[in-house]
Coordinates of C-alpha atoms and ligand atoms in Angstrom, one line a residue:
M1 CA 0.8 6.7 6.0
C2 CA 0.6 7.7 10.0
G3 CA 0.5 4.7 12.2
I4 CA -1.2 4.1 15.4
V5 CA -0.4 1.8 18.2
G6 CA -1.7 1.9 21.7
V7 CA -0.7 -0.8 24.7
I8 CA -2.2 -1.2 27.6
G9 CA -1.1 -3.8 30.9
V10 CA 2.7 -3.8 30.3
P11 CA 5.9 -2.9 32.5
N12 CA 7.7 -1.5 29.2
A13 CA 5.1 0.5 27.6
P14 CA 7.6 2.6 26.0
E15 CA 9.4 -0.2 24.8
V16 CA 6.3 -2.0 23.2
L17 CA 5.1 1.2 22.0
L18 CA 8.5 2.2 19.7
A19 CA 9.0 -1.6 18.5
G20 CA 5.5 -1.4 17.0
L21 CA 6.0 2.1 15.5
A22 CA 9.3 0.6 13.6
K23 CA 7.1 -1.9 12.3
L24 CA 4.9 0.5 11.1
E25 CA 7.7 2.7 9.5
Y26 CA 7.3 1.0 6.1
R27 CA 4.5 2.6 5.9
G28 CA 5.5 6.5 5.4
Y29 CA 5.8 8.7 8.3
D30 CA 7.8 12.3 8.7
S31 CA 7.4 12.5 12.4
A32 CA 6.4 10.4 15.3
G33 CA 5.0 10.7 19.1
L34 CA 4.1 8.4 22.0
Y35 CA 2.8 9.6 25.0
V36 CA 2.8 7.4 28.0
N37 CA 1.3 7.0 31.5
D38 CA 2.9 4.7 34.4
Q39 CA -0.8 4.6 35.7
A40 CA 1.0 5.9 39.5
G41 CA 1.0 9.6 38.4
H42 CA 3.7 10.3 36.0
D43 CA 3.4 10.4 32.6
F44 CA 5.3 11.8 29.3
L45 CA 4.5 13.0 25.8
V46 CA 7.4 12.7 23.2
K47 CA 7.7 13.9 19.8
R48 CA 10.2 14.7 17.3
V49 CA 10.5 15.5 13.9
G50 CA 12.0 12.8 11.8
R51 CA 12.7 9.6 11.9
I52 CA 12.0 7.1 14.6
S53 CA 15.1 6.9 15.7
A54 CA 15.5 10.4 16.9
L55 CA 12.5 9.6 19.3
E56 CA 14.2 6.6 20.1
A57 CA 16.8 8.9 21.1
A58 CA 14.2 11.0 22.9
V59 CA 12.6 8.5 24.9
D60 CA 15.2 8.4 27.8
A61 CA 15.0 6.0 30.2
S62 CA 13.1 8.1 32.6
V63 CA 10.4 7.9 30.4
Q64 CA 8.3 4.7 31.6
G65 CA 4.9 3.6 31.9
T66 CA 2.5 0.9 31.7
M67 CA 0.1 2.3 28.9
G68 CA 0.4 5.0 26.3
I69 CA -0.1 5.4 22.8
G70 CA 1.9 5.8 19.6
H71 CA 2.0 7.1 16.2
T72 CA 4.3 8.1 12.8
R73 CA 2.5 11.0 10.9
W74 CA 2.4 11.5 7.4
A75 CA 1.4 14.8 7.0
T76 CA -2.1 15.9 5.4
N77 CA -2.9 19.3 7.6
G78 CA -0.4 21.1 8.5
R79 CA 3.3 20.5 7.6
P80 CA 5.4 17.9 9.2
T81 CA 6.5 19.9 12.9
L82 CA 6.8 19.5 15.9
A83 CA 3.5 21.0 17.2
N84 CA 2.0 19.3 14.2
A85 CA 3.0 15.7 15.3
H86 CA 1.0 13.0 17.4
P87 CA -0.3 12.8 20.3
H88 CA -2.0 15.7 20.6
V89 CA -2.8 17.1 24.0
S90 CA -6.2 18.9 24.9
A91 CA -5.5 22.6 26.3
D92 CA -6.6 21.3 29.9
E93 CA -3.7 18.7 29.8
R94 CA -6.3 16.1 30.2
F95 CA -6.6 14.4 26.5
Y96 CA -3.9 12.7 24.5
L97 CA -4.8 11.5 21.0
V98 CA -3.4 9.7 18.1
H99 CA -4.8 9.6 15.2
N100 CA -5.1 8.2 11.1
G101 CA -7.4 9.8 8.7
V102 CA -9.2 13.3 8.0
I103 CA -11.8 14.9 9.6
T104 CA -13.3 16.8 6.7
N105 CA -15.7 18.7 9.1
A106 CA -12.6 20.4 11.3
A107 CA -13.3 23.4 10.6
A108 CA -16.7 24.2 11.2
L109 CA -16.3 21.9 14.7
Q110 CA -13.8 24.5 15.8
A111 CA -16.4 27.3 14.6
Q112 CA -18.7 25.8 16.6
Y113 CA -17.8 24.6 19.9
L114 CA -13.9 25.6 20.6
Q115 CA -14.3 29.5 20.6
G116 CA -12.8 30.0 23.5
V117 CA -9.9 27.3 22.9
T118 CA -6.4 28.6 21.4
L119 CA -5.2 25.7 19.0
A120 CA -1.6 25.1 19.2
S121 CA -1.2 22.9 16.0
D122 CA -2.5 23.1 12.2
T123 CA -4.2 19.6 12.7
D124 CA -7.9 18.3 12.3
T125 CA -6.4 16.1 15.0
E126 CA -6.3 18.4 17.7
V127 CA -9.7 20.1 16.9
V128 CA -11.3 16.8 17.7
V129 CA -9.0 16.6 21.1
Q130 CA -10.0 19.9 22.1
L131 CA -13.4 18.7 21.5
I132 CA -13.4 15.5 23.4
A133 CA -11.7 17.7 26.0
V134 CA -14.8 20.6 26.0
F135 CA -17.7 18.0 25.7
A136 CA -15.7 16.6 29.3
Q137 CA -15.8 19.8 30.6
T138 CA -19.8 20.2 30.4
G139 CA -19.7 16.9 33.1
L140 CA -19.7 14.1 30.4
S141 CA -17.7 11.3 31.4
A142 CA -14.3 10.7 29.0
K143 CA -16.3 7.8 27.5
A144 CA -19.3 10.0 26.4
A145 CA -17.6 13.1 25.5
F146 CA -15.3 10.5 22.6
R147 CA -19.2 9.7 21.8
R148 CA -19.8 13.2 21.6
A149 CA -17.4 14.0 19.2
L150 CA -17.8 11.2 16.9
Q151 CA -21.3 11.5 16.6
L152 CA -20.4 15.0 15.1
I153 CA -17.0 14.1 13.6
E154 CA -17.2 13.6 9.4
G155 CA -14.3 12.4 7.6
S156 CA -12.0 9.0 7.9
Y157 CA -10.6 8.2 11.2
A158 CA -8.3 5.6 13.5
F159 CA -8.4 7.0 16.7
C160 CA -6.8 5.6 20.2
L161 CA -7.6 8.1 22.7
V162 CA -6.6 8.7 26.8
D163 CA -8.0 10.4 29.0
R164 CA -5.2 11.0 32.4
L165 CA -8.0 11.1 35.0
D166 CA -8.1 7.8 34.1
P167 CA -5.1 6.1 32.7
S168 CA -6.7 2.1 33.4
T169 CA -8.7 2.2 30.3
L170 CA -7.3 3.7 26.5
F171 CA -10.3 4.8 24.3
V172 CA -10.3 3.6 20.4
A173 CA -12.8 4.3 17.4
K174 CA -13.2 3.6 14.0
N175 CA -14.0 4.5 10.5
Q176 CA -12.5 4.0 7.2
S177 CA -9.0 3.8 8.4
P178 CA -7.6 0.3 9.3
L179 CA -7.4 -0.5 13.1
L180 CA -7.0 -3.5 14.9
I181 CA -7.2 -4.6 18.5
G182 CA -5.1 -7.3 19.7
V183 CA -5.6 -9.9 23.1
G184 CA -2.9 -10.9 25.0
T185 CA -2.4 -11.6 28.1
G186 CA -2.8 -9.5 31.3
F187 CA -2.7 -6.5 28.4
N188 CA -4.3 -5.2 25.2
V189 CA -2.9 -3.6 22.3
V190 CA -4.0 -1.8 19.3
A191 CA -2.5 -1.2 16.4
S192 CA -2.8 -0.2 13.2
D193 CA -1.3 -3.1 10.6
A194 CA -1.1 -6.4 12.7
L195 CA 2.3 -6.6 11.5
A196 CA 3.2 -4.2 14.1
M197 CA 2.5 -6.4 17.9
L198 CA 3.0 -9.6 16.4
D199 CA 5.9 -9.7 19.2
Q200 CA 3.1 -9.4 21.4
T201 CA 0.7 -11.4 20.3
D202 CA -1.2 -13.4 17.6
Q203 CA -4.9 -12.9 18.8
F204 CA -6.4 -9.7 16.9
I205 CA -9.9 -8.4 16.5
A206 CA -10.3 -6.5 13.5
L207 CA -12.8 -3.4 13.9
A208 CA -16.1 -2.6 11.9
D209 CA -16.3 1.7 11.0
H210 CA -18.3 3.7 13.9
E211 CA -17.1 1.0 16.8
L212 CA -15.9 2.5 20.1
V213 CA -13.9 0.4 22.0
T214 CA -13.1 0.7 25.7
L215 CA -9.7 -1.8 26.2
T216 CA -8.3 -2.0 29.7
A217 CA -5.8 -4.5 30.5
T218 CA -7.8 -7.3 30.7
T219 CA -11.0 -6.0 28.9
V220 CA -12.1 -5.4 25.6
R221 CA -15.5 -4.2 25.5
I222 CA -16.8 -3.3 21.6
E223 CA -20.2 -1.0 21.0
A224 CA -21.7 0.1 18.6
L225 CA -21.7 4.0 18.4
D226 CA -25.1 3.8 20.2
G227 CA -24.0 1.6 22.6
T228 CA -24.9 -1.6 21.5
P229 CA -22.6 -4.1 22.9
V230 CA -20.4 -6.0 19.8
V231 CA -19.5 -9.5 20.5
R232 CA -16.9 -10.3 18.2
A233 CA -14.0 -13.4 18.6
P234 CA -10.4 -12.9 18.1
Q235 CA -8.8 -14.6 14.9
T236 CA -5.0 -16.0 15.2
V237 CA -3.1 -13.3 12.4
R238 CA 0.1 -15.7 11.5
L239 CA 2.9 -14.2 9.6
T240 CA 3.3 -16.8 6.5
D241 CA 4.5 -16.8 2.8
G242 CA 8.2 -15.1 4.1
D243 CA 8.9 -12.8 7.0
A244 CA 9.0 -8.8 7.4
E245 CA 13.1 -9.3 8.6
L246 CA 15.7 -7.2 6.5
G247 CA 18.5 -10.5 6.7
A248 CA 21.7 -9.4 4.7
Y249 CA 20.3 -7.1 2.5
P250 CA 21.2 -3.2 2.3
F251 CA 17.3 -2.5 1.5
Y252 CA 14.0 -4.6 1.8
M253 CA 13.2 -3.1 -1.6
L254 CA 16.6 -5.7 -3.2
K255 CA 15.4 -8.1 -0.8
E256 CA 11.6 -8.5 -2.3
L257 CA 13.1 -7.5 -6.0
N258 CA 14.8 -10.8 -5.3
E259 CA 11.9 -13.0 -3.9
Q260 CA 10.6 -12.5 -7.0
P261 CA 10.9 -16.5 -8.3
T262 CA 10.1 -17.4 -4.6
V263 CA 6.6 -15.3 -4.8
L264 CA 5.9 -17.1 -8.2
R265 CA 6.6 -20.9 -7.2
R266 CA 4.7 -20.2 -4.3
L267 CA 1.4 -19.0 -6.0
L268 CA 1.8 -22.1 -8.6
A269 CA 1.5 -24.6 -5.5
R270 CA -1.7 -22.5 -3.7
Y271 CA -3.2 -21.8 -7.1
T272 CA -2.6 -24.9 -9.7
A273 CA -2.2 -28.4 -9.2
D274 CA -0.8 -30.9 -12.0
G275 CA -0.6 -28.1 -14.1
Q276 CA -4.0 -27.1 -13.7
V277 CA -5.5 -24.1 -12.4
Q278 CA -7.3 -24.9 -8.8
L279 CA -9.7 -22.1 -7.7
P280 CA -12.1 -21.5 -4.6
A281 CA -15.1 -22.8 -6.1
A282 CA -17.1 -19.3 -5.6
V283 CA -14.0 -17.7 -7.1
L284 CA -15.0 -19.7 -10.2
Q285 CA -18.5 -18.9 -9.5
A286 CA -18.3 -15.1 -9.1
L287 CA -15.7 -15.0 -12.5
Q288 CA -18.2 -17.3 -14.4
A289 CA -21.5 -15.0 -13.5
A290 CA -19.8 -11.8 -15.1
D291 CA -20.1 -10.4 -18.5
R292 CA -17.1 -7.4 -17.7
L293 CA -14.8 -7.5 -15.1
Y294 CA -13.4 -4.4 -14.2
L295 CA -10.2 -4.4 -12.4
V296 CA -9.8 -1.8 -9.6
A297 CA -6.6 -1.0 -8.1
A298 CA -4.0 2.0 -7.8
G299 CA 0.0 3.0 -8.2
T300 CA 2.0 -0.1 -9.4
S301 CA -1.6 -2.5 -8.6
Y302 CA -2.8 -0.4 -11.3
H303 CA -0.5 -1.2 -14.1
A304 CA -0.3 -5.2 -12.8
G305 CA -4.4 -4.6 -13.6
L306 CA -2.8 -2.7 -16.6
V307 CA -1.2 -6.5 -18.1
G308 CA -4.5 -8.4 -16.4
K309 CA -6.6 -7.5 -19.1
P310 CA -5.0 -8.5 -22.3
L311 CA -5.1 -12.0 -20.0
F312 CA -8.5 -11.9 -19.1
E313 CA -9.6 -11.0 -22.7
Q314 CA -7.3 -13.4 -24.8
L315 CA -7.8 -16.4 -22.4
A316 CA -11.1 -16.2 -21.4
G317 CA -13.1 -14.0 -24.0
V318 CA -14.2 -12.0 -21.2
P319 CA -13.8 -7.8 -21.8
T320 CA -12.3 -6.4 -18.9
E321 CA -11.9 -3.0 -18.4
V322 CA -9.2 -1.5 -15.8
H323 CA -9.6 2.0 -13.6
L324 CA -8.2 4.0 -11.4
A325 CA -9.7 3.7 -7.7
S326 CA -9.6 7.5 -7.5
E327 CA -11.5 8.1 -10.3
F328 CA -13.8 4.7 -10.4
A329 CA -15.5 5.8 -6.8
Y330 CA -17.1 9.6 -8.3
H331 CA -17.1 9.1 -11.9
Q332 CA -20.5 6.8 -12.7
Q333 CA -19.0 4.4 -15.3
L334 CA -21.7 3.0 -17.7
M335 CA -21.5 -0.7 -16.0
A336 CA -22.2 -4.1 -17.9
A337 CA -25.2 -5.8 -16.8
K338 CA -23.2 -8.5 -14.6
P339 CA -19.8 -6.7 -13.3
L340 CA -17.1 -8.0 -11.4
L341 CA -14.8 -5.7 -9.5
I342 CA -12.0 -7.0 -8.8
F343 CA -9.7 -4.8 -6.4
L344 CA -6.1 -5.2 -7.0
T345 CA -4.0 -4.3 -4.0
Q346 CA -0.6 -5.1 -2.5
S347 CA -2.5 -3.4 1.4
G348 CA -6.2 -4.4 1.4
E349 CA -6.0 -0.9 3.1
T350 CA -5.8 1.5 0.3
A351 CA -8.8 4.2 1.0
D352 CA -9.5 5.0 -2.6
L353 CA -10.4 1.3 -3.2
R354 CA -12.1 1.3 -0.1
Q355 CA -14.5 4.0 -1.6
V356 CA -15.0 1.4 -4.6
L357 CA -15.9 -0.3 -2.8
L358 CA -18.3 0.5 -0.8
K359 CA -20.3 1.9 -3.9
A360 CA -20.7 -1.4 -5.0
K361 CA -22.1 -2.7 -2.0
A362 CA -24.6 0.2 -2.5
E363 CA -24.8 -0.9 -5.7
G364 CA -25.1 -4.6 -5.3
W365 CA -22.3 -5.3 -7.4
P366 CA -20.4 -8.7 -7.0
T367 CA -16.6 -7.7 -5.8
L368 CA -13.7 -10.0 -5.4
T369 CA -10.4 -8.9 -3.5
L370 CA -6.6 -9.9 -4.6
T371 CA -4.8 -8.7 -1.7
N372 CA -1.1 -9.5 0.4
V373 CA -2.8 -9.0 3.2
A374 CA -5.5 -11.4 4.1
S375 CA -6.3 -9.7 7.2
S376 CA -6.6 -6.1 6.0
T377 CA -9.8 -4.5 5.2
L378 CA -10.5 -4.8 1.3
A379 CA -10.5 -9.1 1.9
R380 CA -12.7 -8.8 5.0
E381 CA -15.0 -6.4 3.1
A382 CA -15.2 -8.1 -0.6
D383 CA -17.7 -10.8 -1.0
A384 CA -14.4 -13.0 -1.6
A385 CA -11.2 -12.8 -1.3
L386 CA -7.3 -14.8 -2.7
S387 CA -3.9 -13.7 -1.2
L388 CA -1.1 -13.0 -3.5
A389 CA 0.9 -14.7 -1.1
A390 CA 4.0 -12.6 -1.9
G391 CA 4.5 -11.9 1.9
P392 CA 5.2 -8.5 4.1
E393 CA 6.6 -6.3 1.3
I394 CA 8.0 -3.5 3.4
A395 CA 9.9 -1.0 0.9
V396 CA 7.2 1.9 -0.3
A397 CA 8.4 1.2 -3.7
S398 CA 6.7 -1.7 -4.7
T399 CA 8.3 -5.0 -6.6
K400 CA 6.8 -8.5 -6.1
A401 CA 3.5 -7.4 -5.1
Y402 CA 3.3 -6.5 -8.8
T403 CA 4.9 -10.2 -9.9
A404 CA 2.4 -11.1 -7.6
Q405 CA -0.6 -9.6 -9.3
V406 CA 0.2 -10.4 -12.3
A407 CA 0.8 -13.8 -12.0
L408 CA -2.6 -14.1 -10.1
L409 CA -4.6 -12.4 -12.6
A410 CA -3.0 -15.0 -14.8
I411 CA -3.9 -18.0 -13.2
L412 CA -7.1 -16.3 -12.7
A413 CA -8.2 -15.7 -16.8
Q414 CA -6.8 -19.3 -17.3
G415 CA -9.0 -20.7 -14.7
L416 CA -11.8 -18.6 -15.9
G417 CA -11.3 -19.8 -19.6
V418 CA -10.5 -23.7 -19.1
A419 CA -14.1 -23.6 -17.2
Q420 CA -15.8 -21.5 -19.8
A421 CA -13.8 -24.1 -22.4
Q422 CA -12.4 -21.6 -24.0
P423 CA -9.6 -22.7 -26.9
A424 CA -7.0 -20.1 -26.0
A425 CA -7.2 -21.0 -22.5
A426 CA -6.5 -24.7 -23.7
A427 CA -4.0 -23.9 -25.7
F428 CA -2.5 -22.4 -22.7
N429 CA -0.1 -23.5 -19.5
V430 CA 0.2 -21.0 -17.2
A431 CA 1.6 -23.5 -14.8
H432 CA 4.5 -24.0 -17.5
Q433 CA 4.5 -20.3 -18.3
L434 CA 5.2 -19.6 -14.6
S435 CA 7.6 -21.5 -13.9
L436 CA 9.7 -20.4 -16.7
A437 CA 9.1 -17.1 -15.6
A438 CA 10.6 -18.0 -11.8
S439 CA 13.6 -19.3 -13.5
G440 CA 14.0 -16.7 -16.3
Q441 CA 13.2 -13.6 -13.0
A442 CA 16.4 -15.2 -11.5
Q443 CA 18.6 -15.4 -14.3
L444 CA 17.8 -11.6 -14.5
I445 CA 18.5 -10.9 -10.6
D446 CA 21.4 -12.4 -11.2
Q447 CA 22.5 -9.9 -14.2
A448 CA 22.2 -7.2 -11.4
P449 CA 26.0 -5.9 -11.4
R450 CA 25.2 -5.3 -15.2
L451 CA 22.4 -3.5 -14.8
H452 CA 24.1 -1.1 -11.8
E453 CA 26.3 -0.2 -14.8
A454 CA 24.0 0.7 -17.1
A455 CA 22.1 2.7 -14.0
Q456 CA 25.2 4.3 -13.8
H457 CA 25.6 5.0 -17.4
L458 CA 22.7 6.2 -18.2
F459 CA 21.1 8.4 -15.0
T460 CA 24.3 10.0 -13.1
G461 CA 23.4 13.5 -13.4
A462 CA 19.6 13.2 -15.3
T463 CA 17.2 14.7 -14.8
R464 CA 14.5 13.1 -16.6
A465 CA 14.2 10.1 -18.4
F466 CA 11.9 8.2 -20.6
Y467 CA 10.5 4.5 -20.9
I468 CA 9.3 3.1 -24.5
G469 CA 7.4 0.4 -25.7
R470 CA 4.6 -1.2 -27.5
G471 CA 1.7 -3.5 -26.2
T472 CA 2.7 -5.2 -22.8
D473 CA 6.1 -3.6 -23.6
W474 CA 3.9 -0.1 -23.1
L475 CA 2.6 -1.0 -20.0
V476 CA 5.8 -2.2 -18.0
S477 CA 6.7 0.9 -19.2
L478 CA 4.8 3.0 -17.0
E479 CA 5.4 0.6 -14.1
A480 CA 9.2 1.5 -14.9
A481 CA 8.9 4.9 -15.4
L482 CA 6.6 5.2 -12.1
K483 CA 9.5 3.4 -10.2
L484 CA 12.2 5.4 -11.2
K485 CA 10.5 8.5 -10.2
E486 CA 9.0 7.8 -6.8
I487 CA 12.7 6.3 -5.5
S488 CA 15.2 7.9 -7.1
Y489 CA 13.0 11.6 -7.7
I490 CA 14.2 11.8 -11.5
Q491 CA 11.4 12.8 -13.3
A492 CA 10.2 9.8 -15.5
E493 CA 7.9 8.9 -18.3
G494 CA 6.4 5.8 -19.8
F495 CA 5.8 6.1 -23.4
A496 CA 3.7 4.4 -26.2
A497 CA 6.5 4.7 -28.6
G498 CA 4.8 5.3 -31.4
E499 CA 3.0 8.4 -29.5
L500 CA 6.8 10.0 -28.6
K501 CA 7.0 11.6 -32.2
H502 CA 3.9 13.2 -31.8
G503 CA 5.2 15.5 -29.2
T504 CA 7.2 14.3 -26.4
I505 CA 10.5 13.6 -28.4
A506 CA 10.2 18.0 -28.4
L507 CA 12.2 16.8 -24.9
I508 CA 14.6 14.7 -26.1
E509 CA 18.0 16.0 -25.9
A510 CA 21.6 15.2 -25.5
D511 CA 22.0 12.1 -23.5
T512 CA 18.1 12.2 -22.0
P513 CA 18.1 8.5 -21.1
V514 CA 15.5 6.2 -23.5
I515 CA 15.1 2.8 -21.6
A516 CA 13.5 0.4 -24.8
F517 CA 11.7 -2.6 -24.2
I518 CA 11.2 -4.5 -27.2
T519 CA 9.3 -8.3 -26.4
D520 CA 6.8 -7.9 -29.1
P521 CA 7.3 -9.7 -32.5
A522 CA 4.2 -7.8 -33.9
T523 CA 6.0 -4.5 -33.1
A524 CA 9.7 -4.9 -32.8
A525 CA 10.5 -3.2 -35.8
H526 CA 9.1 0.1 -34.7
T527 CA 10.4 0.5 -31.7
R528 CA 13.5 0.0 -33.0
S529 CA 12.6 2.6 -35.3
N530 CA 11.5 5.1 -32.6
A531 CA 14.8 4.1 -30.5
A532 CA 16.5 4.8 -33.7
E533 CA 14.2 8.5 -33.8
V534 CA 15.1 9.5 -30.2
A535 CA 18.9 8.1 -30.3
A536 CA 19.3 10.5 -33.7
R537 CA 18.5 13.3 -31.5
G538 CA 20.9 12.3 -28.9
A539 CA 19.7 10.2 -26.5
Q540 CA 21.3 7.2 -24.5
V541 CA 19.2 4.8 -25.2
L542 CA 19.3 1.0 -23.3
R543 CA 17.8 -1.2 -25.7
I544 CA 16.4 -4.3 -23.4
A545 CA 15.0 -7.6 -26.3
S546 CA 13.7 -10.5 -25.7
A547 CA 15.8 -13.3 -26.9
A548 CA 13.5 -14.2 -30.1
L549 CA 14.0 -10.2 -30.8
A550 CA 16.8 -9.4 -29.7
E551 CA 19.6 -7.8 -32.0
P552 CA 23.3 -7.1 -32.1
G553 CA 23.6 -4.3 -29.6
D554 CA 21.1 -4.5 -27.4
Q555 CA 22.1 -4.1 -24.0
L556 CA 20.2 -7.0 -22.2
R557 CA 18.6 -9.8 -23.2
L558 CA 15.1 -11.3 -21.6
P559 CA 14.6 -15.3 -21.6
D560 CA 11.8 -16.3 -24.0
L561 CA 8.1 -16.5 -22.6
D562 CA 4.4 -16.6 -24.0
A563 CA 4.2 -12.7 -24.6
C564 CA 0.8 -12.0 -22.3
L565 CA 3.7 -13.0 -19.0
M566 CA 6.8 -11.1 -20.6
P567 CA 5.7 -8.3 -18.2
L568 CA 7.2 -10.6 -15.3
L569 CA 11.0 -10.7 -17.2
T570 CA 10.6 -6.7 -18.1
V571 CA 10.1 -5.3 -15.3
I572 CA 13.1 -7.4 -13.6
P573 CA 15.7 -4.5 -14.9
A574 CA 13.6 -2.1 -14.8
Q575 CA 13.4 -2.5 -10.8
L576 CA 16.9 -2.8 -10.7
L577 CA 17.6 0.5 -12.9
A578 CA 15.2 2.3 -10.3
Y579 CA 17.3 1.0 -7.5
F580 CA 20.1 1.7 -8.9
A581 CA 19.5 4.9 -9.3
S582 CA 18.5 6.2 -6.3
L583 CA 21.2 4.2 -4.3
D584 CA 23.7 6.1 -6.0
R585 CA 21.9 9.1 -5.1
G586 CA 22.7 8.2 -1.5
Y587 CA 18.5 8.2 -1.2
D588 CA 16.5 6.0 1.6
V589 CA 15.7 3.6 -1.1
D590 CA 12.6 1.9 1.6
R591 CA 11.9 4.7 2.4
P592 CA 11.3 7.6 -0.4
R593 CA 10.1 11.0 0.6
N594 CA 6.5 12.3 0.6
L595 CA 5.7 8.7 0.0
A596 CA 3.2 6.0 1.8
K597 CA 3.1 2.2 1.6
S598 CA 0.1 1.9 2.5
V599 CA -2.4 5.1 1.7
T600 CA -5.7 5.3 3.4
V601 CA -6.5 9.0 3.3
E602 CA -8.6 9.6 -0.4
Ligands
G6P1 C1 0.8 3.7 -2.7 C2 2.4 2.7 -2.4 C3 2.7 2.2 -4.2 C4 1.2 1.3 -4.3 C5 -0.3 2.3 -3.8 C6 -1.5 1.4 -4.2 O1 0.9 5.1 -3.4 O2 3.3 3.7 -2.5 O3 3.9 1.3 -4.2 O4 1.4 0.7 -6.0 O5 0.0 2.9 -2.5 O6 -1.3 0.4 -2.8 P1 -2.1 -0.9 -2.8 O7 -1.3 -1.5 -1.1 O8 -3.5 -0.6 -2.9 O9 -1.8 -2.0 -4.1

């Protein structure tokens, strides 16, 4: 989703901004732009629809500057056009603004304050930059005009503003959308994600909502909207647990998919010792104090949460609910007396989850975030946070974060179960099971060429596909279908195998691809029957079964593993099938259309 970068005090601002924007590409965007000023009377505004490479090509040697702002836009208000691309400029060409978020009262502000101004775009952002200019025209300083606009604005925002009359200063503010200040020596930077500016500095200051920052090349002044100064020291941000470089892989998705066994081993090293779970005392206490757990997540993380529920219920004996964050935030649940909300989020920035976190704080519910980005908003603002330790995940289609989430939930469930003296936890060895899962995943990844053939056989010319299974196999079916649809654009659905016959089987026709997961001993025979039923109606069926349950004719065998962790294996062929389906259709696997990696609007 929209990405922001800013810099002040460097000889080569266009280069720094373009490099930063390239690092934010993973978030998803459909246009990009930058504004630079050389602080000697020259400035440049360059925007392009499409990829950053198009913007790079348009930024020729004449475009020079020592300060500036850059933006990748993921369209919300208005189509992805040049006019709607950021930075936006005020009609008097004094102010340049980039924005991430959604201003919900833009129309009202426009009607009230911008009667005489003709807008050049369809965006809420332009309303804000025009508003600042109108306020400045009444005699307010740039900062006072910005503050006045911020006081009127409703909605979410991260802003970076340049006043062309004073290019020695960058103005920054945020509410709900993420934004960090990076502190350098003789320069300062701004970014939606530290990753974008790690080449420049590793010293970052996280901003709180409703703070206004005035940046020069050598100073960072943070204040509350009422002008009260805020003192906050920078923190060191390091890329650990792997890197964000593509290396020899053609796509990040394939790289990250391949990293999954390493991620499992890393989690074991971090959260277990001598086969025993080791959790921070505060986390264990929070888990033990709860009489019901609420796993709150979106997308793939939600699917990982679904697998976590039986883990907590079986190993720890604690009732567990799994909720879509976008639903939970606004629809009041009947809550337990002692709830613990566990946020599952790769990015730590998903706006839907942040809204639930705000609600939890208002209600006084304790919170724990499991995230891959230690410096993220949800990590900082929850009562406690644990790292998924998966390393940067760049591909929009999440792979290793799913593995890390399922594994960390299993570790937490066993840690809690042991602490509560639950017999099921005592009988379970999560460390052993996760190391088996790591080697099982590696074996399955080695079978990529077979899965490529299977994907060609199943999906060439296909417009829809079904994944079926029961129990945890059904839960993986949901993730498998999401993976396929998000990167291959084949309409895909995951089904509880028994439900197919209650309606959806009507969609089965000659050659409809159906992938059946069979790893649950209690229901294997039933799922096999369901697979036979769709085959009898012409479907092309791919049967993926665990070794213990495999039968002749099954196309893929999964190594055996405790049933509750089987999704760690089942998900690998699902990921590979989706990857190859996208690849063979010639799509940009890492950057599927319309999607964003870090979804910072609700
Ligand atoms: C976006 C991404 C998905 C991700 C979801 C939740 O939709 O494209 O891959 O699963 O957000 O993101 P989170 O960072 O909270 O796990």
